[in-house]
Amino acid sequence: MKTNTSLWAICLLALMSCNQNQPTQQTTEKPAATPTFSIEKSDFGSLPTGEAVSLYTLRNKNGMTVGIINYGGTIVSWTAPDKNGKYEDITLGCDSIEGYVKGVPYFGAIVGRYGNRIAKGKFNLEGKTYTLAVNNIGNHLHGGIKGFDKVMWTAMPQSGSDPTLKLTYTSKDGEEGYPGNLAVEVTYTLLADNALKIDYKATTDKATVVNLTNHAYFNLSGKPESTILDHEVVLNADRFLPVDKTLIPTGELKPVAGTPFDFTKKYTIGARINDTTDTQIRYGGGYDHAWILTDNSKTLRLAATVTEPTSGRVMEVLTTEPAIQFYTGNFLNGEVIGKKGVKYQHRTGFCLETEHYPDSPNKPAFPTTTLKPNEVYQTTTVYKFR
Ligand code: BGC
């Protein structure tokens, strides 16, 4: 990772002097005094096209940092304190842009236009059939061949009482097969209570489907050489979506009670993940399913809590979304070389992707993912450490 800082934006809480779109250029050096919070912009290399990629490091007053690049709106690092106050990176990712361009399974990226799968890459909307790019055993996954994780976003640090980075991207009518020009805004705000808030917003000029999420892979131990099997999980969800062999929901909303999918009480990820007597565990190769939140109020409410016992880190996920995809890194196999040269092995990271249900465009009984002109798509997810 290139670290030559090109710009320091110091947004002192007391001064509140950040300009709307440009961070205040106060000095070219790190300030001597600890800032209340800051956004640092630095060089993250360039794409094969020559386009420069920038890294924005958001820092809160406690010292938590989140590194975000404008390629894919990707979270490339995130430091969180352990029980002794030691900050360590708790996300999987790459040290350089080359790693991301070479190909990673959506590490930390914004996923869209549609998070998760659409069966056979086809759906009907307002009497028309749309055919999407197919990129996952005959299905459409995470927005297609060049989804939102592989495009350049426009990044704009925002003024306010917390370090905030707004990313915008306009997806063209027909991109990856989707109808309508879709204007997307994703805003990352690092709050003073060690929470990262992600606000998603989108508008369209033609009816389309939208399901945005973030695909951060976490290993709360800070040691991604080890698996996540000892992490303890609670999901506030009493039903989940069984899938077929290609991971498309069957349409059933199945109670978790009495299955390895019951995380309404705390279980380690590893406790039942290899219970291959369960068809769904077999199909997912572990956990790779959408859980339906019991509280269907669409308010920002607690969806998941994950505890890593050794470090003592606890992460809470709150969301306005109806579901959460819990994926346990079943497809990681040591091929991707990540930060500090670590080869990410099977189940060394987990994802909690807040979202609408996969394949909703083909399942009229699922909550709709259709967005029409004059409507605003708006969701919020918070990842909070305590
Ligand atoms: C999907 C997995 C997929 C992973 C990485 C998850 O959201 O559900 O099936 O392998 O993303 O691509």
Tab-separated table of C-alpha atoms and ligand atoms in Angstrom:
chain	number	residue	atom	x	y	z
A	1	MET	CA	0.000	0.000	0.000
A	2	LYS	CA	1.455	3.338	-0.949
A	3	THR	CA	1.462	5.617	2.027
A	4	ASN	CA	2.691	8.974	0.705
A	5	THR	CA	0.066	11.247	2.063
A	6	SER	CA	-1.009	13.784	-0.502
A	7	LEU	CA	-3.480	15.565	1.675
A	8	TRP	CA	-4.520	15.867	5.268
A	9	ALA	CA	-7.993	16.941	6.115
A	10	ILE	CA	-8.344	17.713	9.747
A	11	CYS	CA	-11.907	18.244	10.716
A	12	LEU	CA	-11.603	19.490	14.267
A	13	LEU	CA	-14.863	19.169	16.052
A	14	ALA	CA	-14.489	22.631	17.549
A	15	LEU	CA	-13.580	24.343	14.294
A	16	MET	CA	-15.872	22.494	11.905
A	17	SER	CA	-14.129	24.087	8.978
A	18	CYS	CA	-14.441	21.390	6.305
A	19	ASN	CA	-15.667	22.636	2.976
A	20	GLN	CA	-18.554	20.675	1.434
A	21	ASN	CA	-16.718	18.731	-1.228
A	22	GLN	CA	-13.069	19.228	-0.541
A	23	PRO	CA	-11.301	18.468	2.710
A	24	THR	CA	-9.604	21.526	4.192
A	25	GLN	CA	-5.969	21.604	3.146
A	26	GLN	CA	-4.414	22.763	6.368
A	27	THR	CA	-1.015	21.191	6.250
A	28	THR	CA	0.896	18.638	4.237
A	29	GLU	CA	2.217	16.965	7.365
A	30	LYS	CA	0.562	14.969	10.079
A	31	PRO	CA	-0.489	17.424	12.796
A	32	ALA	CA	1.415	17.298	16.057
A	33	ALA	CA	-1.724	17.377	18.161
A	34	THR	CA	-4.079	14.404	17.989
A	35	PRO	CA	-7.026	15.528	15.884
A	36	THR	CA	-10.518	14.913	17.137
A	37	PHE	CA	-11.105	13.073	13.904
A	38	SER	CA	-9.736	13.206	10.385
A	39	ILE	CA	-9.898	12.022	6.809
A	40	GLU	CA	-6.557	11.391	5.163
A	41	LYS	CA	-6.334	11.025	1.423
A	42	SER	CA	-3.419	9.085	-0.051
A	43	ASP	CA	-2.355	7.373	-3.230
A	44	PHE	CA	-3.408	3.720	-3.686
A	45	GLY	CA	-1.779	3.113	-7.059
A	46	SER	CA	-3.555	2.995	-10.397
A	47	LEU	CA	-5.756	0.764	-12.498
A	48	PRO	CA	-4.459	-0.868	-15.705
A	49	THR	CA	-6.275	1.982	-17.521
A	50	GLY	CA	-3.999	4.461	-15.760
A	51	GLU	CA	-6.762	5.845	-13.571
A	52	ALA	CA	-5.434	6.848	-10.165
A	53	VAL	CA	-6.977	5.161	-7.159
A	54	SER	CA	-7.185	7.053	-3.862
A	55	LEU	CA	-7.365	5.786	-0.337
A	56	TYR	CA	-9.407	7.742	2.203
A	57	THR	CA	-8.617	6.888	5.795
A	58	LEU	CA	-11.353	7.877	8.198
A	59	ARG	CA	-10.208	8.170	11.822
A	60	ASN	CA	-12.425	8.817	14.835
A	61	LYS	CA	-11.355	10.389	18.095
A	62	ASN	CA	-10.709	6.983	19.699
A	63	GLY	CA	-8.272	5.961	16.999
A	64	MET	CA	-10.526	3.601	15.054
A	65	THR	CA	-9.669	3.811	11.349
A	66	VAL	CA	-11.491	2.698	8.227
A	67	GLY	CA	-9.649	2.790	4.887
A	68	ILE	CA	-11.852	3.154	1.809
A	69	ILE	CA	-10.762	3.323	-1.825
A	70	ASN	CA	-12.719	4.840	-4.671
A	71	TYR	CA	-12.363	1.578	-6.684
A	72	GLY	CA	-15.481	-0.380	-5.738
A	73	GLY	CA	-16.044	1.931	-2.755
A	74	THR	CA	-14.067	-0.802	-1.049
A	75	ILE	CA	-13.249	-0.959	2.647
A	76	VAL	CA	-9.613	-2.045	2.491
A	77	SER	CA	-8.891	-1.922	6.217
A	78	TRP	CA	-10.656	-1.371	9.497
A	79	THR	CA	-8.998	-1.247	12.879
A	80	ALA	CA	-10.892	-2.073	16.048
A	81	PRO	CA	-9.715	-2.314	19.661
A	82	ASP	CA	-9.435	-5.612	21.509
A	83	LYS	CA	-10.191	-6.005	25.233
A	84	ASN	CA	-6.817	-4.377	26.045
A	85	GLY	CA	-7.388	-1.447	23.725
A	86	LYS	CA	-5.085	-2.802	21.028
A	87	TYR	CA	-6.230	-1.756	17.545
A	88	GLU	CA	-5.879	-4.386	14.827
A	89	ASP	CA	-7.185	-4.715	11.301
A	90	ILE	CA	-10.272	-6.933	11.398
A	91	THR	CA	-11.080	-7.138	7.673
A	92	LEU	CA	-9.748	-9.200	4.800
A	93	GLY	CA	-8.362	-7.338	1.794
A	94	CYS	CA	-5.271	-6.575	-0.266
A	95	ASP	CA	-2.246	-4.339	0.255
A	96	SER	CA	-2.388	-2.870	-3.234
A	97	ILE	CA	-4.815	-2.086	-6.023
A	98	GLU	CA	-3.197	-4.838	-8.103
A	99	GLY	CA	-4.597	-7.418	-5.694
A	100	TYR	CA	-8.136	-6.116	-6.089
A	101	VAL	CA	-7.871	-5.862	-9.876
A	102	LYS	CA	-6.450	-9.385	-10.130
A	103	GLY	CA	-9.640	-10.625	-8.545
A	104	VAL	CA	-10.972	-10.978	-5.037
A	105	PRO	CA	-14.346	-12.322	-3.884
A	106	TYR	CA	-15.825	-8.857	-3.240
A	107	PHE	CA	-13.593	-8.106	-0.208
A	108	GLY	CA	-15.053	-5.009	1.482
A	109	ALA	CA	-16.729	-3.762	-1.695
A	110	ILE	CA	-20.028	-2.077	-2.375
A	111	VAL	CA	-22.161	-4.710	-4.056
A	112	GLY	CA	-24.789	-3.748	-6.648
A	113	ARG	CA	-26.899	-3.173	-8.592
A	114	TYR	CA	-28.268	-6.352	-7.010
A	115	GLY	CA	-26.581	-7.970	-4.010
A	116	ASN	CA	-26.630	-11.761	-4.195
A	117	ARG	CA	-28.271	-13.867	-6.888
A	118	ILE	CA	-30.907	-13.497	-9.571
A	119	ALA	CA	-31.833	-16.887	-11.025
A	120	LYS	CA	-30.523	-17.493	-14.547
A	121	GLY	CA	-29.900	-13.728	-14.810
A	122	LYS	CA	-33.466	-13.108	-15.919
A	123	PHE	CA	-36.451	-11.254	-14.535
A	124	ASN	CA	-39.670	-9.631	-15.706
A	125	LEU	CA	-40.541	-6.092	-14.873
A	126	GLU	CA	-43.556	-4.190	-16.101
A	127	GLY	CA	-44.157	-6.717	-18.862
A	128	LYS	CA	-40.576	-6.844	-20.167
A	129	THR	CA	-38.016	-9.593	-19.704
A	130	TYR	CA	-34.520	-8.425	-18.833
A	131	THR	CA	-31.430	-10.549	-19.321
A	132	LEU	CA	-28.503	-9.852	-17.029
A	133	ALA	CA	-24.870	-10.864	-17.163
A	134	VAL	CA	-24.503	-14.405	-15.856
A	135	ASN	CA	-21.398	-14.909	-13.731
A	136	ASN	CA	-22.113	-17.663	-11.218
A	137	ILE	CA	-22.951	-21.176	-12.397
A	138	GLY	CA	-25.712	-19.951	-14.687
A	139	ASN	CA	-26.984	-17.262	-12.319
A	140	HIS	CA	-26.370	-13.549	-11.875
A	141	LEU	CA	-24.366	-12.723	-8.720
A	142	HIS	CA	-23.606	-9.366	-7.067
A	143	GLY	CA	-24.360	-7.137	-10.050
A	144	GLY	CA	-22.700	-9.206	-12.760
A	145	ILE	CA	-19.330	-9.315	-14.469
A	146	LYS	CA	-18.518	-5.692	-13.762
A	147	GLY	CA	-20.629	-4.888	-10.735
A	148	PHE	CA	-20.358	-1.874	-8.454
A	149	ASP	CA	-17.360	-3.514	-6.770
A	150	LYS	CA	-15.288	-3.054	-9.947
A	151	VAL	CA	-16.147	0.506	-10.951
A	152	MET	CA	-14.613	3.830	-10.001
A	153	TRP	CA	-16.726	5.885	-7.623
A	154	THR	CA	-16.457	9.623	-7.087
A	155	ALA	CA	-15.376	10.174	-3.492
A	156	MET	CA	-16.179	13.367	-1.604
A	157	PRO	CA	-15.266	13.948	2.043
A	158	GLN	CA	-18.164	15.691	3.759
A	159	SER	CA	-18.365	18.328	6.435
A	160	GLY	CA	-19.988	17.362	9.709
A	161	SER	CA	-19.227	16.263	13.219
A	162	ASP	CA	-17.848	12.839	12.186
A	163	PRO	CA	-15.495	11.762	9.395
A	164	THR	CA	-17.771	11.123	6.448
A	165	LEU	CA	-17.049	10.018	2.903
A	166	LYS	CA	-19.707	10.155	0.229
A	167	LEU	CA	-19.264	7.994	-2.858
A	168	THR	CA	-21.364	8.437	-5.960
A	169	TYR	CA	-21.715	6.399	-9.112
A	170	THR	CA	-24.159	6.489	-12.003
A	171	SER	CA	-24.911	3.101	-13.482
A	172	LYS	CA	-25.979	3.487	-17.092
A	173	ASP	CA	-29.212	2.174	-18.583
A	174	GLY	CA	-28.382	-1.340	-19.819
A	175	GLU	CA	-25.295	-1.796	-17.644
A	176	GLU	CA	-24.919	-5.533	-16.951
A	177	GLY	CA	-28.413	-5.818	-18.451
A	178	TYR	CA	-30.307	-3.665	-15.916
A	179	PRO	CA	-32.858	-1.098	-17.072
A	180	GLY	CA	-32.626	2.569	-16.169
A	181	ASN	CA	-29.915	5.058	-15.352
A	182	LEU	CA	-29.360	4.528	-11.653
A	183	ALA	CA	-27.771	7.303	-9.580
A	184	VAL	CA	-26.242	5.772	-6.470
A	185	GLU	CA	-24.859	7.381	-3.320
A	186	VAL	CA	-23.125	5.455	-0.578
A	187	THR	CA	-22.050	7.425	2.491
A	188	TYR	CA	-19.661	6.031	5.069
A	189	THR	CA	-19.636	7.804	8.452
A	190	LEU	CA	-17.270	6.719	11.206
A	191	LEU	CA	-19.040	7.577	14.437
A	192	ALA	CA	-17.434	8.475	17.731
A	193	ASP	CA	-18.819	5.335	19.396
A	194	ASN	CA	-16.740	3.053	17.138
A	195	ALA	CA	-19.519	2.421	14.648
A	196	LEU	CA	-19.389	2.680	10.877
A	197	LYS	CA	-22.690	3.849	9.436
A	198	ILE	CA	-23.359	3.129	5.770
A	199	ASP	CA	-26.194	5.016	4.109
A	200	TYR	CA	-27.310	3.836	0.679
A	201	LYS	CA	-29.426	5.934	-1.644
A	202	ALA	CA	-30.457	5.466	-5.273
A	203	THR	CA	-32.819	6.939	-7.822
A	204	THR	CA	-33.670	5.787	-11.333
A	205	ASP	CA	-35.206	7.157	-14.532
A	206	LYS	CA	-36.837	3.801	-15.473
A	207	ALA	CA	-38.265	1.004	-13.350
A	208	THR	CA	-35.414	-1.260	-12.218
A	209	VAL	CA	-34.371	-3.536	-9.353
A	210	VAL	CA	-31.911	-2.531	-6.625
A	211	ASN	CA	-30.371	-4.341	-3.652
A	212	LEU	CA	-27.215	-2.698	-2.332
A	213	THR	CA	-24.931	-4.013	0.373
A	214	ASN	CA	-21.356	-4.092	1.572
A	215	HIS	CA	-19.296	-7.251	1.343
A	216	ALA	CA	-16.737	-6.780	4.142
A	217	TYR	CA	-15.153	-10.027	5.334
A	218	PHE	CA	-14.412	-9.923	9.051
A	219	ASN	CA	-12.050	-11.881	11.209
A	220	LEU	CA	-12.460	-10.221	14.583
A	221	SER	CA	-9.377	-11.932	16.014
A	222	GLY	CA	-7.255	-9.602	13.889
A	223	LYS	CA	-5.412	-12.757	12.824
A	224	PRO	CA	-6.775	-13.879	9.465
A	225	GLU	CA	-4.349	-16.804	9.446
A	226	SER	CA	-6.874	-18.412	11.800
A	227	THR	CA	-10.427	-19.451	10.989
A	228	ILE	CA	-13.553	-17.708	12.201
A	229	LEU	CA	-15.036	-20.947	13.562
A	230	ASP	CA	-14.676	-19.898	17.208
A	231	HIS	CA	-16.544	-16.614	16.685
A	232	GLU	CA	-19.858	-16.598	18.544
A	233	VAL	CA	-22.886	-15.424	16.619
A	234	VAL	CA	-26.401	-14.294	17.447
A	235	LEU	CA	-28.796	-13.552	14.586
A	236	ASN	CA	-32.115	-11.929	15.461
A	237	ALA	CA	-33.862	-13.975	12.843
A	238	ASP	CA	-36.381	-16.747	13.283
A	239	ARG	CA	-36.521	-17.855	9.645
A	240	PHE	CA	-34.076	-18.287	6.791
A	241	LEU	CA	-34.266	-18.900	3.066
A	242	PRO	CA	-33.408	-22.456	2.002
A	243	VAL	CA	-31.668	-22.577	-1.381
A	244	ASP	CA	-31.273	-24.990	-4.266
A	245	LYS	CA	-27.930	-26.460	-5.318
A	246	THR	CA	-27.054	-23.247	-7.165
A	247	LEU	CA	-27.829	-21.148	-4.069
A	248	ILE	CA	-31.076	-19.686	-5.407
A	249	PRO	CA	-33.800	-19.431	-2.720
A	250	THR	CA	-36.501	-22.022	-3.180
A	251	GLY	CA	-39.137	-19.506	-2.051
A	252	GLU	CA	-39.739	-21.161	1.291
A	253	LEU	CA	-39.260	-19.141	4.514
A	254	LYS	CA	-38.138	-21.849	6.873
A	255	PRO	CA	-38.167	-21.576	10.687
A	256	VAL	CA	-34.616	-21.874	12.061
A	257	ALA	CA	-35.823	-23.729	15.179
A	258	GLY	CA	-34.303	-27.169	15.445
A	259	THR	CA	-31.820	-26.611	12.589
A	260	PRO	CA	-28.128	-25.607	12.445
A	261	PHE	CA	-29.468	-22.239	11.246
A	262	ASP	CA	-30.815	-21.324	14.661
A	263	PHE	CA	-28.620	-18.477	15.919
A	264	THR	CA	-31.387	-16.901	17.998
A	265	LYS	CA	-29.177	-18.038	20.891
A	266	LYS	CA	-25.391	-17.693	20.808
A	267	TYR	CA	-23.532	-20.436	18.938
A	268	THR	CA	-20.002	-20.555	17.604
A	269	ILE	CA	-19.847	-20.530	13.825
A	270	GLY	CA	-18.075	-23.887	13.960
A	271	ALA	CA	-20.533	-25.682	16.238
A	272	ARG	CA	-22.808	-27.009	13.471
A	273	ILE	CA	-21.208	-25.772	10.251
A	274	ASN	CA	-20.110	-29.260	9.218
A	275	ASP	CA	-23.425	-30.947	9.973
A	276	THR	CA	-23.780	-32.420	6.513
A	277	THR	CA	-26.863	-34.352	7.562
A	278	ASP	CA	-28.535	-30.975	6.922
A	279	THR	CA	-29.205	-30.474	3.203
A	280	GLN	CA	-28.883	-26.708	3.470
A	281	ILE	CA	-25.476	-26.928	5.115
A	282	ARG	CA	-24.457	-29.237	2.267
A	283	TYR	CA	-25.766	-26.894	-0.442
A	284	GLY	CA	-24.102	-23.854	1.134
A	285	GLY	CA	-20.841	-25.660	1.888
A	286	GLY	CA	-21.510	-24.147	5.330
A	287	TYR	CA	-23.505	-20.981	5.920
A	288	ASP	CA	-24.316	-18.977	2.790
A	289	HIS	CA	-27.952	-18.043	3.270
A	290	ALA	CA	-30.251	-15.114	3.924
A	291	TRP	CA	-31.795	-14.923	7.388
A	292	ILE	CA	-35.093	-13.059	7.726
A	293	LEU	CA	-35.060	-10.628	10.629
A	294	THR	CA	-37.790	-11.385	13.150
A	295	ASP	CA	-38.489	-7.676	13.632
A	296	ASN	CA	-39.922	-6.672	10.269
A	297	SER	CA	-40.307	-2.996	11.193
A	298	LYS	CA	-37.706	-1.681	8.695
A	299	THR	CA	-36.353	0.590	11.429
A	300	LEU	CA	-32.674	0.525	12.294
A	301	ARG	CA	-32.605	-2.474	14.630
A	302	LEU	CA	-30.119	-5.044	15.836
A	303	ALA	CA	-29.706	-7.874	13.330
A	304	ALA	CA	-26.545	-9.656	14.478
A	305	THR	CA	-23.967	-9.763	17.242
A	306	VAL	CA	-20.606	-11.465	16.797
A	307	THR	CA	-18.118	-12.033	19.628
A	308	GLU	CA	-14.548	-13.173	19.228
A	309	PRO	CA	-13.710	-14.610	22.645
A	310	THR	CA	-9.906	-14.320	22.610
A	311	SER	CA	-9.649	-10.667	21.596
A	312	GLY	CA	-12.912	-9.790	23.333
A	313	ARG	CA	-14.079	-7.851	20.267
A	314	VAL	CA	-17.839	-7.662	19.835
A	315	MET	CA	-19.450	-6.413	16.645
A	316	GLU	CA	-23.110	-5.521	16.323
A	317	VAL	CA	-24.859	-5.139	12.991
A	318	LEU	CA	-27.902	-2.906	12.818
A	319	THR	CA	-29.905	-2.401	9.679
A	320	THR	CA	-33.120	-1.119	8.161
A	321	GLU	CA	-33.060	-4.059	5.724
A	322	PRO	CA	-35.357	-7.102	6.075
A	323	ALA	CA	-32.631	-9.759	5.772
A	324	ILE	CA	-28.970	-10.519	6.338
A	325	GLN	CA	-26.803	-12.847	4.272
A	326	PHE	CA	-24.474	-14.728	6.591
A	327	TYR	CA	-21.610	-16.138	4.546
A	328	THR	CA	-18.770	-17.990	6.243
A	329	GLY	CA	-16.009	-17.793	3.647
A	330	ASN	CA	-16.743	-21.294	2.350
A	331	PHE	CA	-15.218	-20.500	-1.038
A	332	LEU	CA	-11.954	-19.128	0.360
A	333	ASN	CA	-9.272	-21.675	-0.395
A	334	GLY	CA	-5.879	-20.052	0.067
A	335	GLU	CA	-5.665	-18.844	-3.521
A	336	VAL	CA	-6.132	-15.172	-2.754
A	337	ILE	CA	-3.062	-13.593	-1.204
A	338	GLY	CA	-4.168	-10.823	1.069
A	339	LYS	CA	-2.692	-8.163	3.300
A	340	LYS	CA	0.786	-8.900	4.681
A	341	GLY	CA	1.028	-11.861	2.299
A	342	VAL	CA	-1.545	-13.926	4.190
A	343	LYS	CA	-3.196	-16.596	2.048
A	344	TYR	CA	-6.830	-16.499	3.052
A	345	GLN	CA	-7.785	-20.078	3.756
A	346	HIS	CA	-11.190	-21.749	3.998
A	347	ARG	CA	-13.442	-19.946	6.490
A	348	THR	CA	-10.956	-17.315	7.636
A	349	GLY	CA	-13.495	-14.520	7.128
A	350	PHE	CA	-17.243	-14.115	7.486
A	351	CYS	CA	-19.659	-11.622	5.932
A	352	LEU	CA	-22.886	-10.166	7.240
A	353	GLU	CA	-24.454	-8.574	4.179
A	354	THR	CA	-27.609	-6.651	5.013
A	355	GLU	CA	-30.047	-6.779	2.146
A	356	HIS	CA	-33.402	-7.675	0.631
A	357	TYR	CA	-33.892	-11.344	-0.190
A	358	PRO	CA	-31.870	-12.873	-3.020
A	359	ASP	CA	-33.796	-13.462	-6.265
A	360	SER	CA	-36.663	-11.176	-5.218
A	361	PRO	CA	-37.259	-10.028	-8.825
A	362	ASN	CA	-38.420	-13.603	-9.549
A	363	LYS	CA	-40.265	-14.177	-6.287
A	364	PRO	CA	-43.403	-12.016	-6.117
A	365	ALA	CA	-44.045	-13.113	-2.505
A	366	PHE	CA	-40.711	-11.610	-1.324
A	367	PRO	CA	-40.543	-7.925	-0.332
A	368	THR	CA	-40.132	-5.957	-3.518
A	369	THR	CA	-36.776	-4.712	-4.790
A	370	THR	CA	-38.323	-2.699	-7.617
A	371	LEU	CA	-37.396	0.972	-7.768
A	372	LYS	CA	-39.450	3.288	-9.939
A	373	PRO	CA	-38.763	6.809	-11.171
A	374	ASN	CA	-39.708	9.393	-8.514
A	375	GLU	CA	-39.039	6.876	-5.748
A	376	VAL	CA	-35.933	6.955	-3.554
A	377	TYR	CA	-34.152	3.800	-2.476
A	378	GLN	CA	-32.766	4.437	1.000
A	379	THR	CA	-31.305	2.002	3.521
A	380	THR	CA	-28.899	2.215	6.452
A	381	THR	CA	-26.613	-0.323	8.042
A	382	VAL	CA	-24.354	0.183	11.060
A	383	TYR	CA	-21.437	-2.029	12.119
A	384	LYS	CA	-20.681	-1.181	15.716
A	385	PHE	CA	-17.841	-2.384	17.971
A	386	ARG	CA	-18.077	-2.561	21.708
B	1	BGC	C1	-22.500	-15.223	-1.650
B	1	BGC	C2	-21.571	-16.376	-1.805
B	1	BGC	C3	-20.408	-15.910	-2.606
B	1	BGC	C4	-19.750	-14.788	-1.844
B	1	BGC	C5	-18.534	-14.233	-2.521
B	1	BGC	C6	-21.779	-14.166	-0.879
B	1	BGC	O1	-22.598	-13.067	-0.688
B	1	BGC	O2	-23.691	-15.586	-1.033
B	1	BGC	O3	-22.206	-17.464	-2.412
B	1	BGC	O4	-19.512	-16.930	-2.839
B	1	BGC	O5	-20.674	-13.775	-1.640
B	1	BGC	O6	-18.716	-14.048	-3.807
